[in-house]
């Protein structure tokens, strides 16, 4: 996290985040860091769509794929993101599918052991 923040975030930025221990060095890298502890009962109220998307992804993985191997997790997440964003394509779904098919590099053959 530290290397990404130092490369991509302005040093004058103020970052609001949760109180994860992963963010302890942020106060050194940026002008301000305001960590916030979120009560367990309020978790669903803070960024509710993030929690809905995570719940949908978990449900899809459990119902559709059943047993996911760690080395294929990114491919499953990519598929979920595609399916999640597909609803915004409207009448351009075929065009988007064509573009995705042409530009996608098949990585499964490199992952199979």
Tab-separated table of N, CA and C in Angstrom:
chain	number	residue	atom	x	y	z
A	1	UNK	N	0.831	-1.188	0.000
A	1	UNK	CA	0.000	0.000	0.000
A	1	UNK	C	0.874	1.249	0.000
A	2	UNK	N	1.925	1.220	0.786
A	2	UNK	CA	2.778	2.403	0.899
A	2	UNK	C	3.387	2.807	-0.439
A	3	UNK	N	3.870	1.834	-1.202
A	3	UNK	CA	4.497	2.173	-2.484
A	3	UNK	C	3.474	2.735	-3.469
A	4	UNK	N	2.256	2.183	-3.469
A	4	UNK	CA	1.207	2.710	-4.353
A	4	UNK	C	0.824	4.131	-3.971
A	5	UNK	N	0.699	4.384	-2.688
A	5	UNK	CA	0.339	5.730	-2.230
A	5	UNK	C	1.447	6.714	-2.582
A	6	UNK	N	2.689	6.347	-2.330
A	6	UNK	CA	3.782	7.283	-2.618
A	6	UNK	C	3.919	7.566	-4.112
A	7	UNK	N	3.574	6.590	-4.965
A	7	UNK	CA	3.672	6.789	-6.410
A	7	UNK	C	2.482	7.537	-7.006
A	8	UNK	N	1.282	7.304	-6.484
A	8	UNK	CA	0.072	7.762	-7.170
A	8	UNK	C	-0.749	8.811	-6.424
A	9	UNK	N	-0.401	9.116	-5.191
A	9	UNK	CA	-1.195	10.072	-4.415
A	9	UNK	C	-0.343	11.298	-4.119
A	10	UNK	N	-0.945	12.463	-4.308
A	10	UNK	CA	-0.262	13.726	-4.043
A	10	UNK	C	0.125	13.817	-2.566
A	11	UNK	N	1.309	14.330	-2.299
A	11	UNK	CA	1.798	14.442	-0.922
A	11	UNK	C	0.966	15.409	-0.081
A	12	UNK	N	0.197	16.279	-0.731
A	12	UNK	CA	-0.663	17.229	-0.019
A	12	UNK	C	-2.064	16.670	0.231
A	13	UNK	N	-2.293	15.431	-0.139
A	13	UNK	CA	-3.626	14.829	0.004
A	13	UNK	C	-3.929	14.505	1.463
A	14	UNK	N	-5.220	14.460	1.740
A	14	UNK	CA	-5.709	13.997	3.041
A	14	UNK	C	-6.540	12.753	2.767
A	15	UNK	N	-6.185	11.660	3.414
A	15	UNK	CA	-6.826	10.371	3.160
A	15	UNK	C	-7.719	9.994	4.330
A	16	UNK	N	-8.967	9.669	4.009
A	16	UNK	CA	-9.897	9.101	4.986
A	16	UNK	C	-9.934	7.601	4.750
A	17	UNK	N	-9.758	6.818	5.802
A	17	UNK	CA	-9.755	5.364	5.648
A	17	UNK	C	-10.302	4.712	6.910
A	18	UNK	N	-10.390	3.388	6.850
A	18	UNK	CA	-10.723	2.672	8.069
A	18	UNK	C	-9.452	2.593	8.922
A	19	UNK	N	-9.539	1.958	10.048
A	19	UNK	CA	-8.428	1.957	10.991
A	19	UNK	C	-7.550	0.715	10.842
A	20	UNK	N	-7.412	0.220	9.633
A	20	UNK	CA	-6.601	-0.973	9.394
A	20	UNK	C	-5.134	-0.694	9.704
A	21	UNK	N	-4.455	-1.700	10.222
A	21	UNK	CA	-3.028	-1.547	10.514
A	21	UNK	C	-2.196	-1.444	9.238
A	22	UNK	N	-2.783	-1.759	8.098
A	22	UNK	CA	-2.071	-1.626	6.817
A	22	UNK	C	-1.795	-0.168	6.472
A	23	UNK	N	-2.512	0.736	7.106
A	23	UNK	CA	-2.416	2.152	6.755
A	23	UNK	C	-1.593	2.969	7.754
A	24	UNK	N	-0.820	2.331	8.610
A	24	UNK	CA	-0.119	3.068	9.663
A	24	UNK	C	0.898	4.071	9.126
A	25	UNK	N	1.489	3.816	7.969
A	25	UNK	CA	2.503	4.728	7.418
A	25	UNK	C	1.927	5.849	6.565
A	26	UNK	N	0.630	5.871	6.368
A	26	UNK	CA	0.041	6.900	5.505
A	26	UNK	C	0.304	8.306	6.020
A	27	UNK	N	0.316	8.480	7.330
A	27	UNK	CA	0.535	9.821	7.880
A	27	UNK	C	1.922	10.357	7.532
A	28	UNK	N	2.854	9.470	7.200
A	28	UNK	CA	4.196	9.883	6.783
A	28	UNK	C	4.213	10.246	5.295
A	29	UNK	N	3.389	9.566	4.511
A	29	UNK	CA	3.425	9.704	3.054
A	29	UNK	C	2.574	10.850	2.510
A	30	UNK	N	1.545	11.253	3.247
A	30	UNK	CA	0.650	12.321	2.788
A	30	UNK	C	0.482	13.361	3.889
A	31	UNK	N	-0.160	14.463	3.536
A	31	UNK	CA	-0.334	15.559	4.488
A	31	UNK	C	-1.178	15.142	5.691
A	32	UNK	N	-2.221	14.361	5.431
A	32	UNK	CA	-3.082	13.962	6.535
A	32	UNK	C	-3.700	12.596	6.323
A	33	UNK	N	-3.871	11.893	7.413
A	33	UNK	CA	-4.549	10.596	7.381
A	33	UNK	C	-5.539	10.576	8.533
A	34	UNK	N	-6.814	10.370	8.190
A	34	UNK	CA	-7.866	10.359	9.208
A	34	UNK	C	-8.501	8.969	9.253
A	35	UNK	N	-7.911	8.072	10.047
A	35	UNK	CA	-8.507	6.737	10.166
A	35	UNK	C	-9.769	6.792	11.012
A	36	UNK	N	-10.733	5.963	10.667
A	36	UNK	CA	-11.995	5.955	11.397
A	36	UNK	C	-12.372	4.514	11.737
A	37	UNK	N	-12.727	4.307	12.982
A	37	UNK	CA	-13.212	2.999	13.416
A	37	UNK	C	-14.714	2.964	13.167
A	38	UNK	N	-15.166	1.933	12.473
A	38	UNK	CA	-16.582	1.798	12.152
A	38	UNK	C	-17.174	0.709	13.035
A	39	UNK	N	-18.243	1.055	13.728
A	39	UNK	CA	-18.901	0.075	14.590
A	39	UNK	C	-19.465	-1.061	13.748
A	40	UNK	N	-19.466	-2.254	14.312
A	40	UNK	CA	-19.916	-3.431	13.571
A	40	UNK	C	-21.342	-3.267	13.051
A	41	UNK	N	-22.211	-2.661	13.825
A	41	UNK	CA	-23.603	-2.496	13.394
A	41	UNK	C	-23.764	-1.430	12.302
A	42	UNK	N	-22.746	-0.594	12.092
A	42	UNK	CA	-22.810	0.455	11.071
A	42	UNK	C	-22.065	0.105	9.783
A	43	UNK	N	-21.455	-1.064	9.731
A	43	UNK	CA	-20.646	-1.433	8.567
A	43	UNK	C	-21.463	-1.389	7.279
A	44	UNK	N	-22.692	-1.893	7.293
A	44	UNK	CA	-23.529	-1.900	6.096
A	44	UNK	C	-23.989	-0.519	5.664
A	45	UNK	N	-23.942	0.456	6.556
A	45	UNK	CA	-24.371	1.816	6.235
A	45	UNK	C	-23.254	2.630	5.580
A	46	UNK	N	-22.019	2.243	5.841
A	46	UNK	CA	-20.871	2.926	5.260
A	46	UNK	C	-20.537	2.214	3.953
A	47	UNK	N	-20.577	2.924	2.859
A	47	UNK	CA	-20.353	2.360	1.524
A	47	UNK	C	-21.232	1.133	1.282
A	48	UNK	N	-22.550	1.294	1.337
A	48	UNK	CA	-23.440	0.127	1.228
A	48	UNK	C	-23.302	-0.624	-0.085
A	49	UNK	N	-23.049	0.071	-1.191
A	49	UNK	CA	-22.945	-0.621	-2.476
A	49	UNK	C	-21.680	-1.461	-2.562
A	50	UNK	N	-20.643	-1.060	-1.854
A	50	UNK	CA	-19.433	-1.886	-1.804
A	50	UNK	C	-19.750	-3.208	-1.131
A	51	UNK	N	-20.486	-3.147	-0.032
A	51	UNK	CA	-20.841	-4.368	0.691
A	51	UNK	C	-21.798	-5.238	-0.123
A	52	UNK	N	-22.691	-4.609	-0.862
A	52	UNK	CA	-23.609	-5.374	-1.720
A	52	UNK	C	-22.820	-6.071	-2.829
A	53	UNK	N	-21.876	-5.362	-3.443
A	53	UNK	CA	-21.067	-5.970	-4.510
A	53	UNK	C	-20.232	-7.125	-3.968
A	54	UNK	N	-19.642	-6.952	-2.801
A	54	UNK	CA	-18.851	-8.031	-2.197
A	54	UNK	C	-19.738	-9.223	-1.881
A	55	UNK	N	-20.922	-8.973	-1.337
A	55	UNK	CA	-21.858	-10.066	-1.043
A	55	UNK	C	-22.278	-10.786	-2.315
A	56	UNK	N	-22.544	-10.035	-3.376
A	56	UNK	CA	-22.914	-10.652	-4.656
A	56	UNK	C	-21.776	-11.506	-5.211
A	57	UNK	N	-20.554	-11.021	-5.087
A	57	UNK	CA	-19.405	-11.791	-5.572
A	57	UNK	C	-19.255	-13.085	-4.780
A	58	UNK	N	-19.358	-12.993	-3.472
A	58	UNK	CA	-19.253	-14.198	-2.641
A	58	UNK	C	-20.334	-15.201	-3.005
A	59	UNK	N	-21.553	-14.715	-3.188
A	59	UNK	CA	-22.668	-15.606	-3.522
A	59	UNK	C	-22.443	-16.261	-4.881
A	60	UNK	N	-21.961	-15.492	-5.856
A	60	UNK	CA	-21.692	-16.065	-7.171
A	60	UNK	C	-20.603	-17.131	-7.081
A	61	UNK	N	-19.558	-16.853	-6.325
A	61	UNK	CA	-18.472	-17.825	-6.201
A	61	UNK	C	-18.955	-19.109	-5.538
A	62	UNK	N	-19.771	-18.969	-4.498
A	62	UNK	CA	-20.257	-20.159	-3.788
A	62	UNK	C	-21.261	-20.948	-4.615
A	63	UNK	N	-22.161	-20.261	-5.306
A	63	UNK	CA	-23.219	-20.946	-6.054
A	63	UNK	C	-22.757	-21.478	-7.405
A	64	UNK	N	-21.933	-20.726	-8.097
A	64	UNK	CA	-21.564	-21.088	-9.460
A	64	UNK	C	-20.277	-21.906	-9.518
A	65	UNK	N	-19.266	-21.469	-8.818
A	65	UNK	CA	-17.949	-22.076	-8.974
A	65	UNK	C	-17.592	-23.062	-7.865
A	66	UNK	N	-18.249	-22.988	-6.748
A	66	UNK	CA	-18.101	-23.908	-5.613
A	66	UNK	C	-16.708	-23.886	-4.985
A	67	UNK	N	-15.713	-24.386	-5.681
A	67	UNK	CA	-14.379	-24.522	-5.093
A	67	UNK	C	-13.385	-23.737	-5.940
A	68	UNK	N	-12.969	-22.598	-5.430
A	68	UNK	CA	-12.068	-21.727	-6.185
A	68	UNK	C	-10.646	-21.929	-5.678
A	69	UNK	N	-9.755	-22.192	-6.605
A	69	UNK	CA	-8.338	-22.322	-6.265
A	69	UNK	C	-7.719	-20.922	-6.223
A	70	UNK	N	-6.841	-20.662	-5.255
A	70	UNK	CA	-6.256	-19.318	-5.121
A	70	UNK	C	-5.571	-18.808	-6.386
A	71	UNK	N	-4.955	-19.697	-7.149
A	71	UNK	CA	-4.236	-19.229	-8.335
A	71	UNK	C	-5.172	-18.742	-9.440
A	72	UNK	N	-6.468	-19.080	-9.358
A	72	UNK	CA	-7.436	-18.638	-10.362
A	72	UNK	C	-8.346	-17.516	-9.850
A	73	UNK	N	-8.124	-17.068	-8.629
A	73	UNK	CA	-9.019	-16.085	-8.016
A	73	UNK	C	-9.145	-14.819	-8.856
A	74	UNK	N	-8.040	-14.297	-9.378
A	74	UNK	CA	-8.109	-13.060	-10.157
A	74	UNK	C	-8.968	-13.235	-11.395
A	75	UNK	N	-8.910	-14.394	-12.029
A	75	UNK	CA	-9.745	-14.647	-13.208
A	75	UNK	C	-11.221	-14.654	-12.835
A	76	UNK	N	-11.558	-15.247	-11.696
A	76	UNK	CA	-12.946	-15.245	-11.233
A	76	UNK	C	-13.410	-13.827	-10.901
A	77	UNK	N	-12.538	-13.042	-10.261
A	77	UNK	CA	-12.888	-11.654	-9.949
A	77	UNK	C	-13.076	-10.836	-11.225
A	78	UNK	N	-12.244	-11.084	-12.232
A	78	UNK	CA	-12.398	-10.391	-13.518
A	78	UNK	C	-13.752	-10.709	-14.139
A	79	UNK	N	-14.147	-11.976	-14.079
A	79	UNK	CA	-15.444	-12.363	-14.637
A	79	UNK	C	-16.585	-11.699	-13.875
A	80	UNK	N	-16.475	-11.654	-12.545
A	80	UNK	CA	-17.518	-11.001	-11.756
A	80	UNK	C	-17.619	-9.523	-12.127
A	81	UNK	N	-16.489	-8.837	-12.253
A	81	UNK	CA	-16.505	-7.412	-12.612
A	81	UNK	C	-17.139	-7.199	-13.978
A	82	UNK	N	-16.825	-8.076	-14.921
A	82	UNK	CA	-17.427	-7.963	-16.249
A	82	UNK	C	-18.940	-8.117	-16.148
A	83	UNK	N	-19.390	-9.140	-15.413
A	83	UNK	CA	-20.830	-9.379	-15.294
A	83	UNK	C	-21.513	-8.244	-14.532
A	84	UNK	N	-20.850	-7.716	-13.515
A	84	UNK	CA	-21.409	-6.633	-12.715
A	84	UNK	C	-21.566	-5.366	-13.553
A	85	UNK	N	-20.573	-5.052	-14.369
A	85	UNK	CA	-20.601	-3.838	-15.185
A	85	UNK	C	-21.410	-3.990	-16.463
A	86	UNK	N	-21.693	-5.218	-16.848
A	86	UNK	CA	-22.411	-5.499	-18.094
A	86	UNK	C	-23.790	-4.839	-18.120
A	87	UNK	N	-24.394	-4.642	-16.973
A	87	UNK	CA	-25.744	-4.066	-16.935
A	87	UNK	C	-25.788	-2.634	-17.462
A	88	UNK	N	-24.638	-1.970	-17.532
A	88	UNK	CA	-24.603	-0.597	-18.026
A	88	UNK	C	-24.417	-0.517	-19.538
A	89	UNK	N	-24.199	-1.646	-20.196
A	89	UNK	CA	-23.926	-1.625	-21.629
A	89	UNK	C	-25.177	-1.381	-22.458
A	90	UNK	N	-26.350	-1.718	-21.942
A	90	UNK	CA	-27.600	-1.500	-22.659
A	90	UNK	C	-27.618	-2.193	-24.000
A	91	UNK	N	-27.908	-1.423	-25.045
A	91	UNK	CA	-28.010	-1.983	-26.393
A	91	UNK	C	-26.647	-2.293	-27.004
A	92	UNK	N	-25.577	-1.918	-26.342
A	92	UNK	CA	-24.238	-2.132	-26.890
A	92	UNK	C	-23.593	-3.411	-26.354
A	93	UNK	N	-24.397	-4.329	-25.813
A	93	UNK	CA	-23.828	-5.542	-25.226
A	93	UNK	C	-23.051	-6.363	-26.241
A	94	UNK	N	-23.593	-6.525	-27.438
A	94	UNK	CA	-22.889	-7.323	-28.440
A	94	UNK	C	-21.573	-6.659	-28.824
A	95	UNK	N	-21.601	-5.338	-29.016
A	95	UNK	CA	-20.370	-4.620	-29.361
A	95	UNK	C	-19.323	-4.777	-28.262
A	96	UNK	N	-19.776	-4.669	-27.017
A	96	UNK	CA	-18.849	-4.806	-25.887
A	96	UNK	C	-18.285	-6.223	-25.814
A	97	UNK	N	-19.128	-7.215	-26.055
A	97	UNK	CA	-18.675	-8.605	-26.055
A	97	UNK	C	-17.645	-8.832	-27.158
A	98	UNK	N	-17.887	-8.255	-28.319
A	98	UNK	CA	-16.954	-8.382	-29.436
A	98	UNK	C	-15.605	-7.751	-29.090
A	99	UNK	N	-15.630	-6.562	-28.516
A	99	UNK	CA	-14.391	-5.888	-28.117
A	99	UNK	C	-13.657	-6.704	-27.058
A	100	UNK	N	-14.400	-7.219	-26.070
A	100	UNK	CA	-13.777	-8.021	-25.015
A	100	UNK	C	-13.153	-9.284	-25.591
A	101	UNK	N	-13.844	-9.918	-26.522
A	101	UNK	CA	-13.322	-11.139	-27.128
A	101	UNK	C	-12.076	-10.904	-27.955
A	102	UNK	N	-12.029	-9.790	-28.647
A	102	UNK	CA	-10.877	-9.480	-29.497
A	102	UNK	C	-9.669	-9.068	-28.662
A	103	UNK	N	-9.896	-8.288	-27.620
A	103	UNK	CA	-8.775	-7.730	-26.864
A	103	UNK	C	-8.327	-8.588	-25.690
A	104	UNK	N	-9.089	-9.620	-25.347
A	104	UNK	CA	-8.748	-10.429	-24.178
A	104	UNK	C	-7.630	-11.405	-24.498
A	105	UNK	N	-6.637	-11.453	-23.643
A	105	UNK	CA	-5.542	-12.405	-23.787
A	105	UNK	C	-5.860	-13.601	-22.897
A	106	UNK	N	-5.997	-14.752	-23.498
A	106	UNK	CA	-6.324	-15.959	-22.748
A	106	UNK	C	-5.151	-16.338	-21.862
A	107	UNK	N	-5.351	-16.237	-20.553
A	107	UNK	CA	-4.286	-16.550	-19.613
A	107	UNK	C	-4.468	-17.914	-18.969
A	108	UNK	N	-5.582	-18.586	-19.247
A	108	UNK	CA	-5.824	-19.865	-18.599
A	108	UNK	C	-4.764	-20.898	-18.964
A	109	UNK	N	-4.300	-20.880	-20.190
A	109	UNK	CA	-3.313	-21.890	-20.579
A	109	UNK	C	-2.005	-21.703	-19.825
A	110	UNK	N	-1.738	-20.475	-19.359
A	110	UNK	CA	-0.527	-20.240	-18.586
A	110	UNK	C	-0.717	-20.621	-17.121
A	111	UNK	N	-1.965	-20.649	-16.656
A	111	UNK	CA	-2.244	-20.957	-15.256
A	111	UNK	C	-2.425	-22.442	-14.986
A	112	UNK	N	-2.722	-23.217	-15.994
A	112	UNK	CA	-2.994	-24.641	-15.799
A	112	UNK	C	-1.687	-25.376	-15.548
A	113	UNK	N	-1.716	-26.197	-14.509
A	113	UNK	CA	-0.490	-26.929	-14.138
A	113	UNK	C	-0.674	-28.398	-14.332
